[in-house]
PDB file of C-alpha atoms in Angstrom:
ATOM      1  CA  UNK A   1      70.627  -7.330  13.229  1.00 65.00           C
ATOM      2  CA  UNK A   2      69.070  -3.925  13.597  1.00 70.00           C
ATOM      3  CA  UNK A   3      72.057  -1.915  12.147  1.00 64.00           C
ATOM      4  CA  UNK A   4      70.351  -4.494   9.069  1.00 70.00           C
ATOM      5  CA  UNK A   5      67.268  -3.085   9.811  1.00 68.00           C
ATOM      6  CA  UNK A   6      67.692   0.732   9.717  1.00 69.00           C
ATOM      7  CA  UNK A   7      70.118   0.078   6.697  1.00 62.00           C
ATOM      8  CA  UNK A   8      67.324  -1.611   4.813  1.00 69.00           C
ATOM      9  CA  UNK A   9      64.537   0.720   6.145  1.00 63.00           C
ATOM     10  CA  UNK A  10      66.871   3.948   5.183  1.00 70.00           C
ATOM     11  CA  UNK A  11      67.384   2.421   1.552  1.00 70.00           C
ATOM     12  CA  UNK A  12      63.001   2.088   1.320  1.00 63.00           C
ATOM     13  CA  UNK A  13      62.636   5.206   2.087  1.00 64.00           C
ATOM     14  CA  UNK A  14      65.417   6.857  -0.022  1.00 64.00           C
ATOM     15  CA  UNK A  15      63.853   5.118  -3.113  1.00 69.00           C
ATOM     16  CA  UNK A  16      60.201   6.018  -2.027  1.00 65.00           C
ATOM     17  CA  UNK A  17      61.153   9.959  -2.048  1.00 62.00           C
ATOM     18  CA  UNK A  18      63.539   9.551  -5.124  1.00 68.00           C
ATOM     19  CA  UNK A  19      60.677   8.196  -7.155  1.00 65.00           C
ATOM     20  CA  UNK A  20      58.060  10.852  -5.257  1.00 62.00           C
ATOM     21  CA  UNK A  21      60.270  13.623  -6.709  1.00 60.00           C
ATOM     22  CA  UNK A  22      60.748  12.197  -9.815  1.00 67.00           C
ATOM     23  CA  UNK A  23      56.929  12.505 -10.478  1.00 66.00           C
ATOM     24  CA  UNK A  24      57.067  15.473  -9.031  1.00 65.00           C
ATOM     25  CA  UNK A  25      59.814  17.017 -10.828  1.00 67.00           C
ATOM     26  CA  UNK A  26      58.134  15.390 -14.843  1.00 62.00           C
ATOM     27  CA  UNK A  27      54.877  16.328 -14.097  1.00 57.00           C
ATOM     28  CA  UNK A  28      55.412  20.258 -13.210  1.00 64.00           C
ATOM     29  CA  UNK A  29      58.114  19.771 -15.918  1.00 60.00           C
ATOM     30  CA  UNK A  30      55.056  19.170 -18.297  1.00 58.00           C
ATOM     31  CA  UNK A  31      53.486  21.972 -16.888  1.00 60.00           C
ATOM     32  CA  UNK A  32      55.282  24.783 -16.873  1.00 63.00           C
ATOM     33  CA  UNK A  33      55.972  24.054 -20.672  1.00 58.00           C
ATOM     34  CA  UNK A  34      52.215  23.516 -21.793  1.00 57.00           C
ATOM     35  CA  UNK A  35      52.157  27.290 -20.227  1.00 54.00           C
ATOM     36  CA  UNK A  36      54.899  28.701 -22.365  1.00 62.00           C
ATOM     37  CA  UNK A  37      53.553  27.186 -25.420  1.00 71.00           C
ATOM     38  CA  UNK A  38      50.001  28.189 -25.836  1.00 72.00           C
ATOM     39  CA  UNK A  39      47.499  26.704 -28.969  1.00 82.00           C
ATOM     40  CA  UNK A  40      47.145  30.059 -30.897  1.00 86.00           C
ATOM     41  CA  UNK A  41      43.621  29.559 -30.152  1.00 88.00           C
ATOM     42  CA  UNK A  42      44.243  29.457 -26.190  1.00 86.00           C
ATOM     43  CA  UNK A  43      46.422  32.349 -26.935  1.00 86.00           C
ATOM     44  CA  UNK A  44      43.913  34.834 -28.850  1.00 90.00           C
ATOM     45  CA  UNK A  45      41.105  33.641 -26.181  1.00 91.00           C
ATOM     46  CA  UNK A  46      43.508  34.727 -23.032  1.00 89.00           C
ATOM     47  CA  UNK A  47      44.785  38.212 -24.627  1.00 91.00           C
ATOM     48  CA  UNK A  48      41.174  39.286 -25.026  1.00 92.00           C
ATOM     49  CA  UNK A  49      40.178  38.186 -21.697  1.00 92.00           C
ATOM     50  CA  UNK A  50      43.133  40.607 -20.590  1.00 92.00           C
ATOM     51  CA  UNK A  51      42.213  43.515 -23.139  1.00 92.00           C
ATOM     52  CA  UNK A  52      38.851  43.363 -21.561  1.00 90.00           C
ATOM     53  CA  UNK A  53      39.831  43.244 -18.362  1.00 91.00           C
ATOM     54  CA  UNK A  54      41.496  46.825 -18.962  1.00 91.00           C
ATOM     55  CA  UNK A  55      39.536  48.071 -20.726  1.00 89.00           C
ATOM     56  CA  UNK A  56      36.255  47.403 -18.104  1.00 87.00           C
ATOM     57  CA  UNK A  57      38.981  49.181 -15.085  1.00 88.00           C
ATOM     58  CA  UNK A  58      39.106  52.449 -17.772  1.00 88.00           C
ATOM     59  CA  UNK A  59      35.804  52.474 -18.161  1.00 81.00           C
ATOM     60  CA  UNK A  60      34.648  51.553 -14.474  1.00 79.00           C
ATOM     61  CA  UNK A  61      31.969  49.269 -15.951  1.00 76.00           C
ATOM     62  CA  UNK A  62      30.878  47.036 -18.903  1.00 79.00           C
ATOM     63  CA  UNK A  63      32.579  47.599 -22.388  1.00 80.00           C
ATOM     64  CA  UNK A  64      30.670  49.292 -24.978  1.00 80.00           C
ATOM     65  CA  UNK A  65      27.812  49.821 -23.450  1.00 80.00           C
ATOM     66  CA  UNK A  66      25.840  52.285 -25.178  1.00 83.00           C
ATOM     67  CA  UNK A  67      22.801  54.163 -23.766  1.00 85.00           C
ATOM     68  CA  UNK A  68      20.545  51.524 -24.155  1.00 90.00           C
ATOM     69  CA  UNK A  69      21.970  48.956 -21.984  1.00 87.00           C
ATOM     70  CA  UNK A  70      21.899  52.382 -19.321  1.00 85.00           C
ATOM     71  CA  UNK A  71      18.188  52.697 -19.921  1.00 91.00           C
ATOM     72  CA  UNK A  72      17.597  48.324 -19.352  1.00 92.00           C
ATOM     73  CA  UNK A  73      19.386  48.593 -16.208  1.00 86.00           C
ATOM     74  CA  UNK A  74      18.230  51.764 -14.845  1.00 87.00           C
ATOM     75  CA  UNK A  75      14.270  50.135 -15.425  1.00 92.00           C
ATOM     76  CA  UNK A  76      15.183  46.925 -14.145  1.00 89.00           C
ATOM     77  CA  UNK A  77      16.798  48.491 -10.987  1.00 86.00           C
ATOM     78  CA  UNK A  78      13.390  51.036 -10.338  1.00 88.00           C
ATOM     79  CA  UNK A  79      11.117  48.061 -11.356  1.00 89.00           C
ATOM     80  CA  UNK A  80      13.138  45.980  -8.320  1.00 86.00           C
ATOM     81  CA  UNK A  81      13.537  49.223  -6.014  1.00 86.00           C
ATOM     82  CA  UNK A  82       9.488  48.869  -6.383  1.00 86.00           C
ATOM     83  CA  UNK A  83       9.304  45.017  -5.821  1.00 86.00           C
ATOM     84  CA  UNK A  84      11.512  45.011  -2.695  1.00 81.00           C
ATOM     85  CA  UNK A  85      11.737  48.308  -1.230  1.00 77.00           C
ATOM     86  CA  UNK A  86      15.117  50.735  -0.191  1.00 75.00           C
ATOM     87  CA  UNK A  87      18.433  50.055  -0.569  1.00 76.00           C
ATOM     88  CA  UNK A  88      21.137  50.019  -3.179  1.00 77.00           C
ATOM     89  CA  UNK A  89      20.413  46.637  -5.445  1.00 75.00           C
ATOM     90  CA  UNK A  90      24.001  47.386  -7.194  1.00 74.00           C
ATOM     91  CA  UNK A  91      25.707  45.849  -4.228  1.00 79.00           C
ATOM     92  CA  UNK A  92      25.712  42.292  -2.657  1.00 83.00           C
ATOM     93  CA  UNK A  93      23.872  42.386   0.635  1.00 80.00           C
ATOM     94  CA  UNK A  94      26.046  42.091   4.115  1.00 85.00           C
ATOM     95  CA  UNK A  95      24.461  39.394   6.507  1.00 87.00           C
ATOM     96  CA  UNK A  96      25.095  39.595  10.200  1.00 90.00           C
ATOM     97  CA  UNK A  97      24.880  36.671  11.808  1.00 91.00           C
ATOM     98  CA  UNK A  98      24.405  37.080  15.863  1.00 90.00           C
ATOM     99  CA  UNK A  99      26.216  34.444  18.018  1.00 89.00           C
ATOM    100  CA  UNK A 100      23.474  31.864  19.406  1.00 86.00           C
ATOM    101  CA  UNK A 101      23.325  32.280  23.371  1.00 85.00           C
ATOM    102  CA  UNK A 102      23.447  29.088  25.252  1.00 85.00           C
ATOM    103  CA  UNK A 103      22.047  28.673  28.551  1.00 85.00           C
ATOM    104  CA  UNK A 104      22.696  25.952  31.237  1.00 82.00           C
ATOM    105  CA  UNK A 105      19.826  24.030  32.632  1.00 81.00           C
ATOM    106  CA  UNK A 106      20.086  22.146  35.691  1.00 80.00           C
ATOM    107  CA  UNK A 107      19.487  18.628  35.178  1.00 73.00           C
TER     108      UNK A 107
END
């Protein structure tokens, strides 16, 4: 009677994984060959999101920028310097966040 059991229980659960990795096994099957085959489209879009992405590292900054995108930002950053005081508006802003301290009251 229970060597029934665990035989029965043992085949369940050998088909409930077999069918878990069968999904598994199509689905990443479909995939990894969706990324192999790229729409020419999908293609062109990607390899100038990578040419840009080298060529901002090279030049440390945006991509053909000329002087007058230099001149916009170097107003924008004196009219904010103005607005909001010292301190370098180029970079994000650290926070520090002091632990709360907690204090025991007699009841």
């Amino acid at each position: 009677m229970i060597l029934r059991q665990i035989l029965r229980l043992s085949s369940l659960f050998h088909s409930a994984v077999s069918v878990h990795l069968r999904r598994n096994i199509g689905l990443s099957a479909i995939v990894f060959n969706k990324t192999k085959e790229l729409d020419p489209v999908q293609k062109l879009f990607l390899d100038k999101i990578r040419e840009y992405n080298t060529k901002s590292k090279q030049a440390g900054g945006p991509v053909d920028a000329g002087p007058e995108f230099q001149k916009d930002m170097n107003e924008s950053l004196a009219r904010l310097q103005r607005a909001y005081g010292e301190g370098d508006l180029t970079k994000f802003p650290e926070f520090k966040f002091e632990e709360p301290k907690f204090e025991e009251t007699p009841k």
